[in-house]
């Protein structure tokens, strides 16, 4: 590369030269809100082309290791002067350790220092070193190295939220040379030796601190339910664990494997999750082995886990209940207004529901392309899916169940249902308000205004879906675009705009998101289709949204218990306990928790 000073190089040249060398994996996250956030859904394949938005590369790879240490000195913590002093001190320390580094600065006075490494280091090792440096330098932001899944940082050349770009503080020729000839293992050992006291201190601090998992459940080891505990999944995802419970990475990884085996997973399932980057935390626990030895080590640990379960059969139930939910299988024939079953012919009900789906296609054209309009369209889809599940046009799932199915808050669902039933020619009618542990009873209705057209339309093949978990991360517009491509592959962008009733901008951005995650692809004729081999469930697991669904279910389950307890204590003294005017603390729940949950919508219906 020809020698150029920093001022002679364009941001595009700097980005093209350094981005792929510094990143932990070839992925970058774009900020479409001016640099405020870098959401996972805006992650793209990293190339040498400079993004037009503020862009942050991923620090850690799929195996839970990083190729460079990223030091972010933040001017908002203690001012620019403090940043300058800390950077000078770090430069002196790095020089003393024999290290080489790359440095840049932000338009707002922040500074970044990158320490490329010849041998990739694990998440735990990198976090220890950065946290130890954080005890010396007040302006150093440790968080990028404390999050295996979301750790990312802007690099030289990236656009900045305040205008301008990340500017090199050295010549591009020198920076490129450092990136191409990174620091060897001896330099890494020297840095760790010099920080030994601080590293010991941050490790001791973790032992003193109470462990707060990212889920509502503390680690509980094995789960006899047939599904891994949420805490174990979080350990596999993030590489974080309770240091008081597990003394080392080895013990933590063995606990994860034992939990996976107890839940009914196969060794190939675990291997795939590690290799595809779904469980980078577990992968990081094996990163100390050479690449060719990692899978053999995993197989040895798996054999130990299986042997442990064989010797301790009481730790897991003999029956796999992963897909059995005590609240997800309601009666297939809910009672109608007079207490009679809706129809003795379930086929007739399904035919009615499919006609209602045609009516939904016609009516939803009138919904605005707004957050409210999209949410109401999704609530109606949840009702349609519930009707297919029960084989009846009468639906007795409450707000909380529909909230789980749509990713909305239950109070928001209630507001949307009230608005939907108040429409002229509504698609749903309230038959009976909720009583006791039962939710409101709704009936699907084919509006008179579109009845003839709905009956003349051909029934659409396939299922109607509520919000599948992966789209909690990717967004409602992407869900509607994906749905349209599922039913009608080979659509152009203009055709998708017409079918989905979304703006062209929303459709284009959704297609970009779907393509980035290999969920949709475009052929030579510029027509889009879904990628059938991409699993929505695996992507949802990768994004961590299944844990959000589980947390929502857990919250509502507690509310149901509290509601039933209140009923049991008051039902013998008060005839009707469900009016907001009664003495029950409605402000805590804003309505009685429904008895049935749509857990199947959240877990069983995604492929």
XYZ file of C-alpha atoms in Angstrom:
607
model
C 0.000 0.000 0.000
C 1.414 3.414 -0.908
C 2.409 5.650 1.963
C -0.239 8.225 2.775
C -0.739 10.522 5.698
C -4.045 10.469 7.555
C -5.070 13.776 6.001
C -4.418 12.485 2.466
C -6.663 9.447 2.815
C -10.397 9.496 2.320
C -12.649 7.757 4.870
C -13.542 5.194 2.196
C -9.850 4.286 1.727
C -9.296 3.978 5.468
C -12.369 1.785 5.890
C -11.439 -0.467 2.954
C -7.921 -0.993 4.304
C -8.695 -1.692 7.976
C -12.300 -2.856 8.495
C -11.907 -6.540 7.660
C -8.570 -6.759 9.486
C -9.869 -5.378 12.792
C -13.338 -6.947 12.968
C -13.882 -10.094 15.012
C -16.117 -11.423 12.232
C -17.140 -9.987 8.846
C -20.318 -8.367 10.177
C -21.178 -4.714 10.731
C -24.119 -2.970 12.390
C -25.581 0.187 10.935
C -27.206 2.991 12.907
C -30.209 4.395 11.059
C -31.091 6.777 13.908
C -28.031 8.970 13.614
C -25.645 6.927 15.755
C -27.867 6.521 18.810
C -28.328 2.744 18.546
C -26.865 -0.139 16.553
C -29.652 -2.760 16.608
C -28.985 -6.358 15.690
C -31.573 -6.310 12.918
C -29.427 -3.746 11.073
C -26.462 -6.086 10.971
C -24.968 -6.683 7.508
C -22.109 -8.529 5.887
C -18.958 -6.463 6.287
C -17.348 -5.407 3.012
C -14.702 -2.916 1.961
C -17.345 -0.413 0.882
C -17.833 2.448 3.340
C -21.403 2.496 4.735
C -23.381 5.721 4.446
C -24.593 5.390 8.063
C -22.561 5.298 11.292
C -21.248 1.727 11.360
C -19.797 -0.467 14.104
C -18.022 -3.757 13.426
C -18.547 -6.832 15.586
C -15.722 -7.330 18.084
C -16.174 -11.057 18.678
C -16.434 -13.893 16.187
C -18.799 -16.838 16.059
C -16.329 -18.820 18.155
C -16.402 -16.244 20.948
C -12.904 -14.888 20.280
C -11.623 -11.517 19.094
C -8.817 -10.519 16.738
C -8.110 -7.193 18.420
C -8.669 -5.371 21.686
C -10.885 -2.309 21.218
C -10.312 0.497 23.739
C -12.984 3.201 23.664
C -12.122 6.386 25.565
C -15.361 8.319 26.011
C -15.220 12.109 26.331
C -18.729 12.219 27.836
C -17.484 10.547 31.034
C -14.900 13.069 32.219
C -14.243 15.465 29.366
C -11.767 15.682 26.502
C -8.804 16.555 28.725
C -9.231 13.372 30.718
C -9.453 11.337 27.505
C -6.207 12.869 26.231
C -4.432 12.104 29.507
C -5.688 8.511 29.599
C -4.724 7.873 25.967
C -1.201 9.188 26.585
C -0.883 6.905 29.605
C -2.100 3.903 27.591
C 0.349 4.707 24.805
C 3.189 4.711 27.335
C 2.006 1.412 28.790
C 1.666 -0.243 25.373
C 5.131 0.942 24.368
C 6.560 -0.481 27.580
C 4.892 -3.859 26.814
C 6.326 -3.862 23.299
C 2.876 -3.604 21.703
C 1.881 -1.900 18.456
C -1.467 -0.197 18.105
C -3.766 1.783 15.831
C -5.370 4.979 17.026
C -8.176 7.225 15.812
C -10.295 10.060 17.159
C -13.932 11.129 16.945
C -15.270 14.587 16.044
C -16.597 14.897 19.630
C -13.201 14.329 21.242
C -13.440 10.596 21.947
C -10.479 8.348 21.123
C -10.201 4.701 20.072
C -7.132 2.508 20.453
C -6.986 -0.872 18.683
C -4.496 -3.576 19.625
C -4.432 -6.243 16.862
C -3.504 -9.739 18.028
C -1.762 -12.484 16.085
C -3.531 -15.178 18.103
C -7.230 -14.621 18.789
C -8.151 -14.503 22.484
C -11.331 -15.655 24.203
C -14.155 -13.464 25.412
C -13.207 -14.066 29.067
C -9.538 -13.207 28.497
C -10.343 -10.023 26.563
C -12.938 -8.924 29.101
C -10.511 -9.444 32.008
C -7.830 -7.315 30.363
C -10.174 -4.462 29.380
C -11.864 -4.407 32.801
C -8.440 -4.345 34.430
C -7.421 -1.369 32.283
C -10.693 0.256 33.268
C -9.532 0.346 36.879
C -6.571 2.485 35.773
C -8.210 4.779 33.259
C -11.476 6.448 34.191
C -12.586 7.440 30.663
C -12.250 3.898 29.258
C -15.645 2.407 28.353
C -15.480 -1.315 29.153
C -18.907 -2.287 27.819
C -17.915 -3.220 24.228
C -15.832 -6.101 25.627
C -18.435 -7.092 28.212
C -21.043 -8.246 25.712
C -20.243 -11.188 23.483
C -23.404 -10.912 21.378
C -23.636 -7.161 20.930
C -20.101 -5.875 21.490
C -19.281 -3.592 18.548
C -17.460 -0.335 17.876
C -16.978 2.234 15.132
C -13.596 1.935 13.425
C -11.456 4.332 11.362
C -13.370 5.763 8.432
C -16.860 5.185 9.849
C -19.330 8.088 9.644
C -19.911 9.726 13.032
C -23.237 10.730 14.536
C -22.042 14.325 14.994
C -20.938 14.599 11.379
C -17.577 13.778 9.891
C -15.826 10.431 10.336
C -13.527 8.503 12.638
C -10.126 9.965 11.697
C -6.823 8.139 11.963
C -4.294 9.708 14.325
C -1.477 8.184 12.273
C -0.707 7.516 8.642
C -2.787 4.881 6.881
C 0.425 3.157 5.833
C 1.487 2.732 9.479
C -1.995 1.634 10.587
C -2.204 -0.926 7.774
C 1.217 -2.298 8.708
C 0.131 -2.752 12.340
C -3.047 -4.520 11.241
C -1.171 -6.840 8.871
C 1.592 -7.607 11.403
C -0.351 -7.885 14.679
C 1.061 -8.374 18.168
C 2.373 -11.819 18.953
C 1.594 -14.096 21.885
C 4.585 -12.717 23.835
C 3.148 -9.210 23.820
C -0.223 -10.513 25.003
C 1.479 -12.392 27.846
C 3.443 -9.277 28.822
C 0.303 -7.113 28.962
C -1.476 -9.674 31.125
C 1.510 -10.055 33.421
C 1.726 -6.301 33.937
C -2.010 -6.198 34.740
C -1.988 -9.329 36.916
C -2.961 -7.439 40.062
C -5.836 -5.596 38.426
C -7.067 -8.760 36.683
C -7.111 -10.589 40.007
C -9.051 -7.683 41.512
C -11.780 -7.627 38.844
C -12.165 -11.400 39.142
C -12.472 -11.114 42.921
C -15.067 -8.386 42.481
C -17.219 -10.769 40.426
C -17.136 -13.235 43.313
C -18.301 -10.548 45.727
C -21.060 -9.236 43.506
C -24.459 -10.904 43.459
C -25.043 -12.550 40.096
C -27.937 -11.023 38.154
C -28.816 -13.114 35.111
C -30.371 -11.441 32.072
C -33.484 -13.588 32.484
C -35.964 -13.763 35.318
C -34.678 -17.129 36.478
C -31.480 -17.805 38.346
C -29.390 -20.734 37.086
C -30.994 -23.958 38.217
C -28.949 -26.567 36.403
C -31.034 -29.297 34.876
C -34.654 -28.836 33.935
C -36.947 -31.893 33.910
C -39.397 -30.099 31.616
C -37.632 -31.194 28.467
C -36.474 -27.647 27.625
C -33.188 -26.088 28.674
C -33.524 -23.572 31.456
C -33.409 -19.973 30.323
C -30.341 -19.366 32.479
C -28.435 -22.185 30.756
C -29.361 -20.846 27.335
C -28.153 -17.403 28.406
C -24.811 -18.879 29.475
C -24.482 -20.549 26.068
C -25.362 -17.293 24.327
C -23.375 -14.772 26.339
C -20.548 -16.707 27.989
C -21.464 -15.059 31.323
C -21.980 -17.182 34.422
C -22.162 -16.956 38.198
C -18.548 -17.155 39.389
C -19.744 -18.326 42.807
C -21.538 -21.272 41.222
C -19.014 -22.276 38.568
C -15.343 -21.921 39.358
C -14.141 -21.925 35.753
C -15.156 -21.874 32.108
C -14.790 -25.665 32.085
C -17.391 -26.141 34.812
C -19.788 -23.686 33.134
C -19.568 -25.416 29.753
C -20.104 -28.830 31.360
C -23.256 -27.511 33.041
C -24.545 -26.231 29.692
C -23.917 -29.566 27.964
C -25.574 -31.520 30.767
C -28.579 -29.231 30.592
C -28.739 -29.648 26.816
C -28.560 -33.441 27.043
C -31.222 -33.489 29.754
C -33.486 -31.367 27.553
C -33.304 -33.915 24.744
C -30.874 -32.159 22.398
C -28.473 -34.246 20.351
C -24.734 -33.701 20.051
C -25.214 -32.561 16.449
C -27.650 -29.880 17.666
C -25.009 -28.464 19.997
C -22.254 -28.663 17.370
C -24.421 -26.810 14.853
C -25.234 -24.060 17.346
C -21.538 -23.585 18.072
C -20.359 -23.621 14.458
C -23.107 -21.311 13.211
C -22.537 -18.770 15.971
C -25.872 -19.319 17.707
C -24.085 -20.175 20.972
C -20.904 -18.074 20.886
C -20.671 -18.181 24.667
C -20.301 -21.959 24.705
C -17.920 -21.752 21.735
C -15.730 -19.300 23.656
C -15.271 -21.882 26.405
C -13.556 -24.145 23.860
C -11.496 -21.408 22.203
C -8.427 -22.249 24.293
C -8.076 -25.420 22.225
C -6.600 -25.375 18.732
C -9.332 -25.357 16.082
C -8.877 -29.017 15.194
C -9.216 -30.063 18.847
C -12.382 -28.130 19.757
C -15.008 -30.546 18.452
C -13.215 -33.630 19.889
C -13.147 -31.830 23.268
C -16.846 -31.063 22.934
C -17.602 -34.712 22.191
C -15.647 -35.841 25.266
C -17.579 -33.401 27.447
C -20.840 -34.542 25.865
C -20.028 -38.154 26.702
C -19.423 -37.110 30.326
C -22.769 -35.289 30.409
C -24.634 -38.310 29.026
C -22.866 -40.616 31.474
C -23.782 -38.318 34.368
C -27.443 -38.358 33.366
C -27.362 -42.130 33.023
C -26.027 -42.483 36.562
C -28.409 -39.843 37.941
C -31.730 -40.518 36.226
C -33.635 -38.444 38.765
C -32.218 -35.213 37.305
C -34.344 -35.468 34.188
C -37.814 -36.719 33.478
C -38.147 -39.755 31.301
C -40.729 -38.030 29.151
C -39.879 -35.063 26.966
C -42.479 -32.427 27.645
C -40.838 -29.654 25.617
C -43.876 -29.181 23.438
C -46.512 -29.767 26.077
C -47.943 -26.632 27.636
C -50.624 -26.929 30.308
C -52.244 -23.764 29.003
C -51.722 -24.068 25.271
C -54.364 -26.660 24.398
C -57.819 -25.232 25.026
C -61.040 -27.006 24.159
C -61.367 -27.333 20.410
C -65.035 -26.276 20.529
C -65.543 -23.208 22.713
C -69.101 -22.476 23.715
C -71.198 -20.038 21.703
C -73.398 -17.351 23.194
C -76.120 -19.839 24.175
C -73.712 -22.414 25.511
C -73.944 -24.646 22.446
C -70.999 -25.686 20.331
C -70.469 -23.548 17.269
C -70.712 -26.298 14.711
C -70.830 -30.050 14.689
C -68.804 -29.939 11.479
C -65.273 -28.642 12.111
C -64.601 -28.567 8.355
C -67.366 -26.001 7.965
C -65.707 -23.843 10.635
C -62.349 -23.979 8.900
C -64.011 -23.025 5.624
C -65.582 -20.039 7.380
C -62.223 -19.061 8.871
C -60.566 -19.180 5.445
C -63.329 -16.963 4.054
C -62.736 -14.620 6.988
C -59.049 -14.550 6.027
C -60.108 -13.385 2.569
C -62.154 -10.655 4.227
C -59.095 -9.683 6.267
C -57.041 -9.344 3.056
C -59.685 -7.022 1.638
C -60.348 -4.981 4.773
C -56.767 -4.443 5.867
C -56.153 -2.384 2.746
C -57.832 0.415 4.658
C -55.378 0.337 7.563
C -52.836 3.121 7.554
C -49.164 2.403 7.038
C -48.401 3.299 10.653
C -47.347 1.541 13.824
C -50.976 1.449 14.980
C -52.260 0.088 11.677
C -49.576 -2.606 11.485
C -50.224 -3.653 15.082
C -53.958 -4.050 14.452
C -53.287 -6.131 11.367
C -51.090 -8.395 13.482
C -53.713 -8.667 16.258
C -56.231 -9.823 13.643
C -53.754 -12.426 12.419
C -53.343 -13.676 15.973
C -57.111 -14.084 16.245
C -57.151 -15.952 12.925
C -54.388 -18.295 14.041
C -56.191 -18.904 17.343
C -59.375 -19.743 15.415
C -57.533 -22.303 13.292
C -55.962 -23.798 16.425
C -59.343 -24.282 18.106
C -61.324 -25.052 14.947
C -63.884 -22.395 15.824
C -64.767 -18.824 14.915
C -65.307 -18.162 18.633
C -62.087 -17.174 20.417
C -61.673 -16.977 24.157
C -58.010 -16.063 24.405
C -57.415 -12.957 26.482
C -55.243 -9.899 26.030
C -52.140 -11.476 27.530
C -52.242 -14.509 25.280
C -52.613 -12.295 22.232
C -49.801 -10.097 23.597
C -47.489 -13.127 23.589
C -48.561 -13.966 20.042
C -48.002 -10.434 18.731
C -45.058 -9.175 20.793
C -47.165 -6.288 22.112
C -47.967 -5.247 25.659
C -51.282 -6.655 26.898
C -52.659 -3.162 27.573
C -51.878 -2.221 23.968
C -53.647 -5.368 22.768
C -56.725 -4.417 24.778
C -56.802 -0.961 23.191
C -56.499 -2.428 19.696
C -59.277 -4.963 20.329
C -61.612 -2.222 21.541
C -60.869 -0.202 18.420
C -61.312 -3.190 16.098
C -64.723 -4.155 17.472
C -65.880 -0.529 17.318
C -65.193 -0.243 13.578
C -67.938 -0.010 11.009
C -68.363 -3.503 9.549
C -65.867 -5.044 12.018
C -63.928 -8.264 11.488
C -64.406 -9.252 15.147
C -67.348 -8.962 17.516
C -67.314 -9.092 21.301
C -69.802 -11.774 22.339
C -69.185 -11.833 26.075
C -66.841 -9.977 28.400
C -64.338 -12.014 30.406
C -65.472 -13.656 33.617
C -63.427 -15.355 36.285
C -60.374 -16.960 34.727
C -61.804 -16.788 31.213
C -60.899 -14.119 28.712
C -63.258 -12.104 26.539
C -65.212 -14.199 24.039
C -64.784 -12.858 20.502
C -66.348 -14.054 17.271
C -64.772 -13.695 13.852
C -67.163 -11.877 11.549
C -67.184 -11.512 7.778
C -68.284 -7.889 7.210
C -71.269 -7.419 4.936
C -69.383 -4.861 2.870
C -66.833 -7.412 1.653
C -68.763 -10.647 2.157
C -69.480 -11.319 -1.502
C -65.947 -10.499 -2.594
C -64.458 -12.616 0.213
C -66.578 -15.604 -0.775
C -65.561 -15.236 -4.433
C -61.832 -15.043 -3.668
C -59.763 -18.222 -3.804
C -58.734 -19.414 -0.355
C -55.084 -18.752 0.362
C -53.093 -21.921 1.006
C -51.029 -22.410 4.114
C -51.257 -21.070 7.639
C -51.986 -17.643 8.936
C -49.337 -16.582 11.419
C -49.275 -14.187 14.289
C -45.919 -12.511 14.894
C -43.287 -15.225 14.746
C -40.602 -14.561 17.377
C -37.809 -13.641 14.964
C -39.824 -10.621 13.825
C -39.840 -9.192 17.338
C -36.285 -8.238 16.422
C -36.704 -7.608 12.696
C -39.951 -5.624 12.966
C -43.566 -5.763 11.779
C -42.884 -4.499 8.229
C -40.395 -7.333 7.683
C -43.017 -9.800 8.980
C -45.594 -8.646 6.433
C -43.077 -8.667 3.575
C -41.932 -12.167 4.507
C -45.553 -13.347 4.722
C -46.261 -12.003 1.227
C -43.208 -13.791 -0.197
C -44.193 -17.041 1.522
C -47.568 -17.054 -0.201
C -46.421 -15.576 -3.538
C -42.723 -16.151 -4.320
C -41.079 -14.260 -7.142
C -42.408 -10.772 -6.390
C -40.786 -7.500 -7.327
C -40.479 -4.625 -4.902
C -43.366 -2.804 -6.589
C -45.594 -5.876 -6.300
C -44.701 -6.216 -2.618
C -45.635 -2.576 -2.025
C -49.051 -3.275 -3.564
C -49.641 -6.534 -1.666
C -48.419 -5.472 1.766
C -49.855 -1.928 1.661
C -46.547 -0.667 3.049
C -44.578 2.298 1.790
C -41.843 1.637 -0.741
C -39.249 2.739 1.805
C -40.562 0.280 4.410
C -40.598 -2.567 1.870
C -37.097 -1.780 0.620
C -35.674 -1.616 4.144
C -37.456 -4.849 5.079
C -36.048 -6.634 2.031
C -32.589 -5.378 2.959
C -33.008 -6.788 6.474
C -34.339 -10.127 5.197
C -31.508 -10.440 2.692
C -28.898 -9.620 5.350
C -30.063 -12.605 7.403
C -30.462 -14.918 4.387
C -34.234 -15.008 4.753
C -34.951 -13.645 1.277
C -33.024 -13.547 -1.979
C -33.397 -11.788 -5.314
C -32.959 -13.536 -8.664
C -31.679 -12.171 -11.983
C -35.110 -10.787 -12.834
C -35.018 -8.735 -9.584
C -37.849 -10.819 -8.145
C -37.708 -11.745 -4.453
C -38.401 -15.112 -2.790
C -37.904 -16.535 0.688
C -34.923 -18.769 1.424
C -36.659 -21.961 2.518
C -33.529 -23.426 4.112
C -33.216 -20.594 6.660
C -34.831 -21.569 9.949
C -36.839 -18.824 11.622
C -36.574 -20.641 14.927
C -32.783 -20.783 14.787
C -32.613 -17.094 13.927
C -34.944 -16.294 16.817
C -32.639 -18.255 19.106
C -29.650 -16.401 17.677
C -31.294 -13.043 18.377
C -32.282 -14.143 21.882
C -35.947 -13.306 21.329
C -37.131 -16.739 22.461
C -35.913 -15.710 25.892
C -38.005 -12.539 25.660
C -41.062 -14.658 24.835
C -40.294 -16.979 27.742
C -39.896 -13.998 30.084
C -43.256 -12.606 28.966
C -44.933 -15.976 29.535
C -43.294 -16.245 32.952
C -44.580 -12.801 33.932
C -48.135 -13.584 32.856
C -48.032 -16.968 34.574
C -47.278 -15.205 37.870
C -50.134 -12.782 37.270
C -52.499 -15.692 36.655
C -51.468 -17.254 39.957
C -52.088 -13.986 41.795
C -55.453 -13.541 40.085
C -56.599 -17.065 40.899
C -55.501 -16.614 44.487
C -57.552 -13.425 44.764
C -60.563 -15.173 43.228
C -60.283 -18.091 45.633
C -60.322 -15.708 48.590
C -63.198 -13.553 47.357
C -65.422 -15.674 45.145
C -67.621 -16.908 47.996
C -68.438 -13.442 49.235
C -68.897 -11.455 46.050
C -71.061 -12.686 43.203
C -69.449 -10.679 40.392
C -65.800 -9.788 40.887
C -64.772 -8.666 37.463
C -66.027 -5.124 37.154
C -63.371 -2.396 37.346
C -65.527 -0.769 40.008
C -64.933 -3.626 42.456
C -62.273 -3.630 45.127
C -59.722 -5.728 43.212
C -56.505 -3.746 42.500
C -57.121 -3.495 38.750
C -54.373 -0.963 38.265
C -51.874 -3.774 38.898
C -53.104 -5.916 36.018
C -55.569 -3.798 34.009
C -57.871 -6.762 33.505
C -58.071 -10.349 34.671
C -55.282 -12.553 33.332
C -56.700 -14.996 30.799
C -56.687 -18.689 31.522
C -55.392 -19.811 28.163
C -52.041 -18.929 26.664
C -50.981 -19.067 23.035
C -47.615 -20.630 23.769
C -47.953 -22.766 20.652
C -47.914 -19.596 18.580
C -44.648 -18.576 20.183
C -42.792 -21.874 19.957
C -44.520 -24.716 18.126
C -45.607 -22.989 14.929
C -42.238 -21.605 13.891
C -40.083 -23.695 11.631
